[in-house]
Amino acid sequence: MEELVRRYTFRKFGPADKEAYGLFLDFKFEDVLRNAKYFDEEELRKSPVKELESKIRNTESKEDTFLFGLSCLETFVAENWSIPSGTPVESILPWLNSQNKPILIECLLKDGGESVLGNAVLPELLAVANVILVDNRSHFKEDVFLLWSLRCALVVQSMLEEKSATLYNNTKLLFDQFKGCGDEELKPLILLEEAKFNYLYHYIRECEVATSSAAASVGLKIEDTGALGKRTKFQVKELPQFTLDVEESSSYKKQSWEPVDKSYLAEDLQLNDEVRLEAIEFQDKERERVREMDALQQSCILARYFLKERNLPVDDISWQELTPHLSLILQHPVSWPIHSVALFNRCKLETKSRRTIERARAQLETILETYLKNIPRKVFMDSIYISRLPPKWKIEKELGSILLQLGATKAALDVFLKLESWDEVIVCYNLLQLRHKSAQIIKQRLEERETPRLWCQLGDATDDIKCYEKALELSKNKSARANKSLGLYYYYRKEYSASIEHFQRSLDCSRFQLDVMLRLGFAAMECEQWGVAAQAYRDYCSLESDNFEAWNNLANCYIKMSQKERAWRVLQEAVRCDYDNWKVWDNLMVISVDLGAFDEAIRAYNRILDIKQTHIDDQVLQIMTESAISGIKDSAGDSSVKYRPQMVKLVARITVALPKEPVPWSCYGRLLINNSDSDTSAENQVKGCQYLQKSLAAYTAKKGWDKDIKLVTHVLKTSCRLVSGVLNVQSEVQQLQVANSARLSLVSSFKMVERSQTSIKSGNLPEEIQQLYTDTKADIDSLLQRIEDIKAAS
């Protein structure tokens, strides 16, 4: 049996020693299922799960049961990923009846609250496959068997409306069993499935590792690069264009699978744009060479495409980084699913541009037309798992979205009605101002069969909260969608405290809902429930690690919880995600100062200046200057004096950018005056006095400064520091020169303070500046006396 499954996995077809094996290799899966004689049909009718498990435990029938489960999986995929044959499930599995069908479907719903997508046909086959291949995976030790267990688990998840935590844990255990797998032939297939699994559950870093490892296992080294070329027909000068450097290892032996019949492939339509070329014309013609890669190598390129698409922002230039991946695949078709996926994803990219959206529509229609060609299963299912080909109805749904973008609302509505995509139907009817019709159609569907999802969609169509409550009741309070809808109902009405409870319940049902986590975090912050908000953003960041706003909000929660060190570490992640956002750097700078991480604060301030050229934070500058002068301990327990050179460079940079700001000049002067250990201390003393004088001039240049008690305080303090600096100048000649320069501004500013701050009634100064005024007066008198003494001595 292991040999048979390996042959099927690697498309090594040929004669088989058993009739069932031959039918399986001929893709006649339904015949395999109908001819299965090793089950007790009476027991299957009574308790299908129990009978299946008993055959798995029996060593004589275990392998045949595995083949039965695999045939169920392949039949389900064939029926759902192409045009359904319309064969009733009872003709394939005669023992199915109205009593045991719900039992099997229940096996798919691991967490109780999900439901199978409404477009899925023959879900009972998937349920049987799940029981055999996933739930009883411990009975199959061979690596190739476990690979198919993995594939079955991922197909099950793709058919559920919500992501299942139980299925996630089971699949994770399967991957753990592959650790140390020495089968080099299976390795790239396993790694591609692991990349798909991590992508599906938002573990992007792990997905990146698996994708890189998969590429290496098939001899590929892929790097982003640029090359000179022309993108438009009228372009004269060749400009750098984004492309890929792909190196192939000579040690890798390419798969010798049967080449695909080109007549089955969807035609790659030409753009026929009056400006843009069909493909970039590179200066180096070697880059236009067709790369003849096999299906595994092309699947690795696709996996890298999906990863990059997930990481790039939604903007007007992201497509330039993504298109080269698809071009590599489209120039050399080797597999129907891989070629179709490349075309489908190019269509999705082209819907974002008015120049290409028309081709995207036509190309999607061309892809859908290929399904009508009666493609043999051998061709259709070749590489279908590693290609990530979506079911046919998802391609049709994308066509509906394009029609909606083009303004063909009624045509889009017809597509969505056919697919029973009620969320999109509601949008279309709203645009047509016929909202009541969507409610009527959903009510008709509810009369046929009630499901929690339909009740939620009726609630979306009518804004009736009772519909969501009915959905909860129907799901026994286990519907993630119903709880989410209730949470959103209160959230949009700014009843945040009510929404929090429902968002939390929704996440308890399905924890892989990124949008719910963000809304829960925001609602909790609005209600000042910092612990709940921190947990929500922490969960979000564990899945989506590249959203700087989430990291920033998490740091804010930690600050409110007086956990500044944790906030500081979180902000380090935030700046990694958005290196050019000065607000995040500003937050990091402030927290760094609070924690005494002055080196990080200086780095953050410099980065802010790199981004926006000018930035002033007086409080931060004063604290860091005082620390560098006084030598207080930093976060590492060392003296902060060591940061003095960095601070001098920082304030010097700020004074150049903002010469009219007084605080940078004051900090600059103080740092130089107090730098007595330097060989240029005498020169620094004079410069420090000059910069303090500039600070004093900047303060007194502000209109009405003498009436502002805060500015008056700064002027008096700066005056005292300036006098102290002048009196400490070593050379009498330089001292006299600096003193004469400073005397006029010192005396005039002092007199303005005296005149403006003295009370007319009492004749006294405000109490908060009386002592400072007295000290400043004494310092100025001593400076004037020193000037007289130097003049007398000369």
mmCIF file of N, CA and C in Angstrom, residues 277-324:
data_model
loop_
_atom_site.group_PDB
_atom_site.id
_atom_site.type_symbol
_atom_site.label_atom_id
_atom_site.label_comp_id
_atom_site.label_asym_id
_atom_site.label_seq_id
_atom_site.Cartn_x
_atom_site.Cartn_y
_atom_site.Cartn_z
ATOM 1 N N LEU A 277 3.950 47.914 -22.149
ATOM 2 C CA LEU A 277 4.401 46.736 -22.903
ATOM 3 C C LEU A 277 3.815 45.472 -22.295
ATOM 4 N N GLU A 278 3.763 44.400 -23.074
ATOM 5 C CA GLU A 278 3.268 43.117 -22.567
ATOM 6 C C GLU A 278 4.160 42.585 -21.453
ATOM 7 N N ALA A 279 5.466 42.791 -21.611
ATOM 8 C CA ALA A 279 6.434 42.366 -20.597
ATOM 9 C C ALA A 279 7.592 43.354 -20.607
ATOM 10 N N ILE A 280 8.326 43.431 -19.537
ATOM 11 C CA ILE A 280 9.458 44.357 -19.449
ATOM 12 C C ILE A 280 10.537 43.940 -20.447
ATOM 13 N N GLU A 281 11.056 44.914 -21.190
ATOM 14 C CA GLU A 281 12.187 44.673 -22.081
ATOM 15 C C GLU A 281 13.467 45.038 -21.342
ATOM 16 N N PHE A 282 14.192 44.014 -20.917
ATOM 17 C CA PHE A 282 15.405 44.239 -20.138
ATOM 18 C C PHE A 282 16.590 44.524 -21.050
ATOM 19 N N GLN A 283 17.489 45.339 -20.531
ATOM 20 C CA GLN A 283 18.735 45.594 -21.260
ATOM 21 C C GLN A 283 19.537 44.307 -21.403
ATOM 22 N N ASP A 284 19.561 43.524 -20.331
ATOM 23 C CA ASP A 284 20.214 42.215 -20.347
ATOM 24 C C ASP A 284 19.205 41.186 -20.848
ATOM 25 N N LYS A 285 19.338 40.779 -22.101
ATOM 26 C CA LYS A 285 18.368 39.874 -22.716
ATOM 27 C C LYS A 285 18.346 38.498 -22.051
ATOM 28 N N GLU A 286 19.360 38.173 -21.279
ATOM 29 C CA GLU A 286 19.391 36.894 -20.570
ATOM 30 C C GLU A 286 18.239 36.803 -19.579
ATOM 31 N N ARG A 287 17.784 37.953 -19.093
ATOM 32 C CA ARG A 287 16.679 37.966 -18.121
ATOM 33 C C ARG A 287 15.344 37.623 -18.774
ATOM 34 N N GLU A 288 15.263 37.677 -20.091
ATOM 35 C CA GLU A 288 14.023 37.334 -20.784
ATOM 36 C C GLU A 288 13.992 35.871 -21.204
ATOM 37 N N ARG A 289 15.044 35.140 -20.822
ATOM 38 C CA ARG A 289 15.107 33.718 -21.173
ATOM 39 C C ARG A 289 14.042 32.937 -20.408
ATOM 40 N N VAL A 290 13.409 31.977 -21.093
ATOM 41 C CA VAL A 290 12.398 31.127 -20.465
ATOM 42 C C VAL A 290 13.073 30.155 -19.505
ATOM 43 N N ARG A 291 12.611 30.160 -18.254
ATOM 44 C CA ARG A 291 13.176 29.259 -17.238
ATOM 45 C C ARG A 291 12.323 28.001 -17.177
ATOM 46 N N GLU A 292 12.908 26.880 -17.567
ATOM 47 C CA GLU A 292 12.158 25.623 -17.629
ATOM 48 C C GLU A 292 12.220 24.906 -16.274
ATOM 49 N N MET A 293 11.342 25.324 -15.378
ATOM 50 C CA MET A 293 11.286 24.737 -14.042
ATOM 51 C C MET A 293 10.189 23.680 -13.987
ATOM 52 N N ASP A 294 10.362 22.710 -13.080
ATOM 53 C CA ASP A 294 9.341 21.675 -12.942
ATOM 54 C C ASP A 294 8.230 22.160 -12.004
ATOM 55 N N ALA A 295 7.238 21.307 -11.784
ATOM 56 C CA ALA A 295 6.061 21.714 -11.000
ATOM 57 C C ALA A 295 6.422 22.067 -9.569
ATOM 58 N N LEU A 296 7.333 21.322 -8.955
ATOM 59 C CA LEU A 296 7.730 21.616 -7.572
ATOM 60 C C LEU A 296 8.412 22.977 -7.483
ATOM 61 N N GLN A 297 9.292 23.270 -8.427
ATOM 62 C CA GLN A 297 9.986 24.558 -8.405
ATOM 63 C C GLN A 297 9.007 25.707 -8.632
ATOM 64 N N GLN A 298 8.079 25.530 -9.562
ATOM 65 C CA GLN A 298 7.088 26.576 -9.785
ATOM 66 C C GLN A 298 6.184 26.763 -8.567
ATOM 67 N N SER A 299 5.906 25.677 -7.866
ATOM 68 C CA SER A 299 5.087 25.781 -6.647
ATOM 69 C C SER A 299 5.817 26.573 -5.569
ATOM 70 N N CYS A 300 7.131 26.440 -5.504
ATOM 71 C CA CYS A 300 7.920 27.229 -4.552
ATOM 72 C C CYS A 300 7.882 28.713 -4.917
ATOM 73 N N ILE A 301 7.924 29.008 -6.220
ATOM 74 C CA ILE A 301 7.789 30.404 -6.660
ATOM 75 C C ILE A 301 6.420 30.947 -6.257
ATOM 76 N N LEU A 302 5.381 30.127 -6.426
ATOM 77 C CA LEU A 302 4.029 30.538 -6.029
ATOM 78 C C LEU A 302 3.942 30.772 -4.525
ATOM 79 N N ALA A 303 4.536 29.871 -3.748
ATOM 80 C CA ALA A 303 4.520 30.022 -2.286
ATOM 81 C C ALA A 303 5.190 31.327 -1.885
ATOM 82 N N ARG A 304 6.278 31.673 -2.563
ATOM 83 C CA ARG A 304 6.968 32.936 -2.283
ATOM 84 C C ARG A 304 6.095 34.124 -2.685
ATOM 85 N N TYR A 305 5.359 33.967 -3.773
ATOM 86 C CA TYR A 305 4.433 35.013 -4.206
ATOM 87 C C TYR A 305 3.381 35.287 -3.129
ATOM 88 N N PHE A 306 2.751 34.209 -2.615
ATOM 89 C CA PHE A 306 1.707 34.379 -1.603
ATOM 90 C C PHE A 306 2.266 35.042 -0.349
ATOM 91 N N LEU A 307 3.470 34.649 0.029
ATOM 92 C CA LEU A 307 4.099 35.233 1.216
ATOM 93 C C LEU A 307 4.364 36.719 1.008
ATOM 94 N N LYS A 308 4.898 37.060 -0.143
ATOM 95 C CA LYS A 308 5.219 38.464 -0.420
ATOM 96 C C LYS A 308 3.953 39.303 -0.519
ATOM 97 N N GLU A 309 2.921 38.731 -1.134
ATOM 98 C CA GLU A 309 1.646 39.434 -1.237
ATOM 99 C C GLU A 309 1.091 39.744 0.154
ATOM 100 N N ARG A 310 1.273 38.811 1.066
ATOM 101 C CA ARG A 310 0.777 38.979 2.448
ATOM 102 C C ARG A 310 1.540 40.074 3.187
ATOM 103 N N ASN A 311 2.820 40.229 2.878
ATOM 104 C CA ASN A 311 3.657 41.169 3.623
ATOM 105 C C ASN A 311 3.653 42.578 3.058
ATOM 106 N N LEU A 312 3.397 42.711 1.748
ATOM 107 C CA LEU A 312 3.473 44.029 1.120
ATOM 108 C C LEU A 312 2.249 44.880 1.453
ATOM 109 N N PRO A 313 2.432 46.195 1.529
ATOM 110 C CA PRO A 313 1.269 47.075 1.773
ATOM 111 C C PRO A 313 0.376 47.139 0.541
ATOM 112 N N VAL A 314 -0.857 47.547 0.746
ATOM 113 C CA VAL A 314 -1.790 47.709 -0.370
ATOM 114 C C VAL A 314 -1.577 49.100 -0.958
ATOM 115 N N ASP A 315 -0.795 49.172 -2.030
ATOM 116 C CA ASP A 315 -0.531 50.455 -2.671
ATOM 117 C C ASP A 315 -0.403 50.261 -4.179
ATOM 118 N N ASP A 316 -0.002 51.329 -4.876
ATOM 119 C CA ASP A 316 0.006 51.310 -6.340
ATOM 120 C C ASP A 316 1.249 50.662 -6.944
ATOM 121 N N ILE A 317 2.243 50.322 -6.122
ATOM 122 C CA ILE A 317 3.482 49.774 -6.692
ATOM 123 C C ILE A 317 3.782 48.351 -6.234
ATOM 124 N N SER A 318 2.983 47.814 -5.322
ATOM 125 C CA SER A 318 3.246 46.456 -4.835
ATOM 126 C C SER A 318 3.205 45.436 -5.965
ATOM 127 N N TRP A 319 2.328 45.678 -6.962
ATOM 128 C CA TRP A 319 2.197 44.714 -8.059
ATOM 129 C C TRP A 319 3.517 44.545 -8.817
ATOM 130 N N GLN A 320 4.353 45.579 -8.809
ATOM 131 C CA GLN A 320 5.625 45.479 -9.521
ATOM 132 C C GLN A 320 6.554 44.452 -8.874
ATOM 133 N N GLU A 321 6.427 44.264 -7.563
ATOM 134 C CA GLU A 321 7.236 43.262 -6.868
ATOM 135 C C GLU A 321 6.641 41.865 -6.981
ATOM 136 N N LEU A 322 5.345 41.795 -7.248
ATOM 137 C CA LEU A 322 4.668 40.496 -7.279
ATOM 138 C C LEU A 322 4.633 39.876 -8.680
ATOM 139 N N THR A 323 4.456 40.716 -9.697
ATOM 140 C CA THR A 323 4.289 40.206 -11.063
ATOM 141 C C THR A 323 5.434 39.329 -11.547
ATOM 142 N N PRO A 324 6.722 39.643 -11.254
ATOM 143 C CA PRO A 324 7.803 38.778 -11.750
ATOM 144 C C PRO A 324 7.665 37.320 -11.332
#
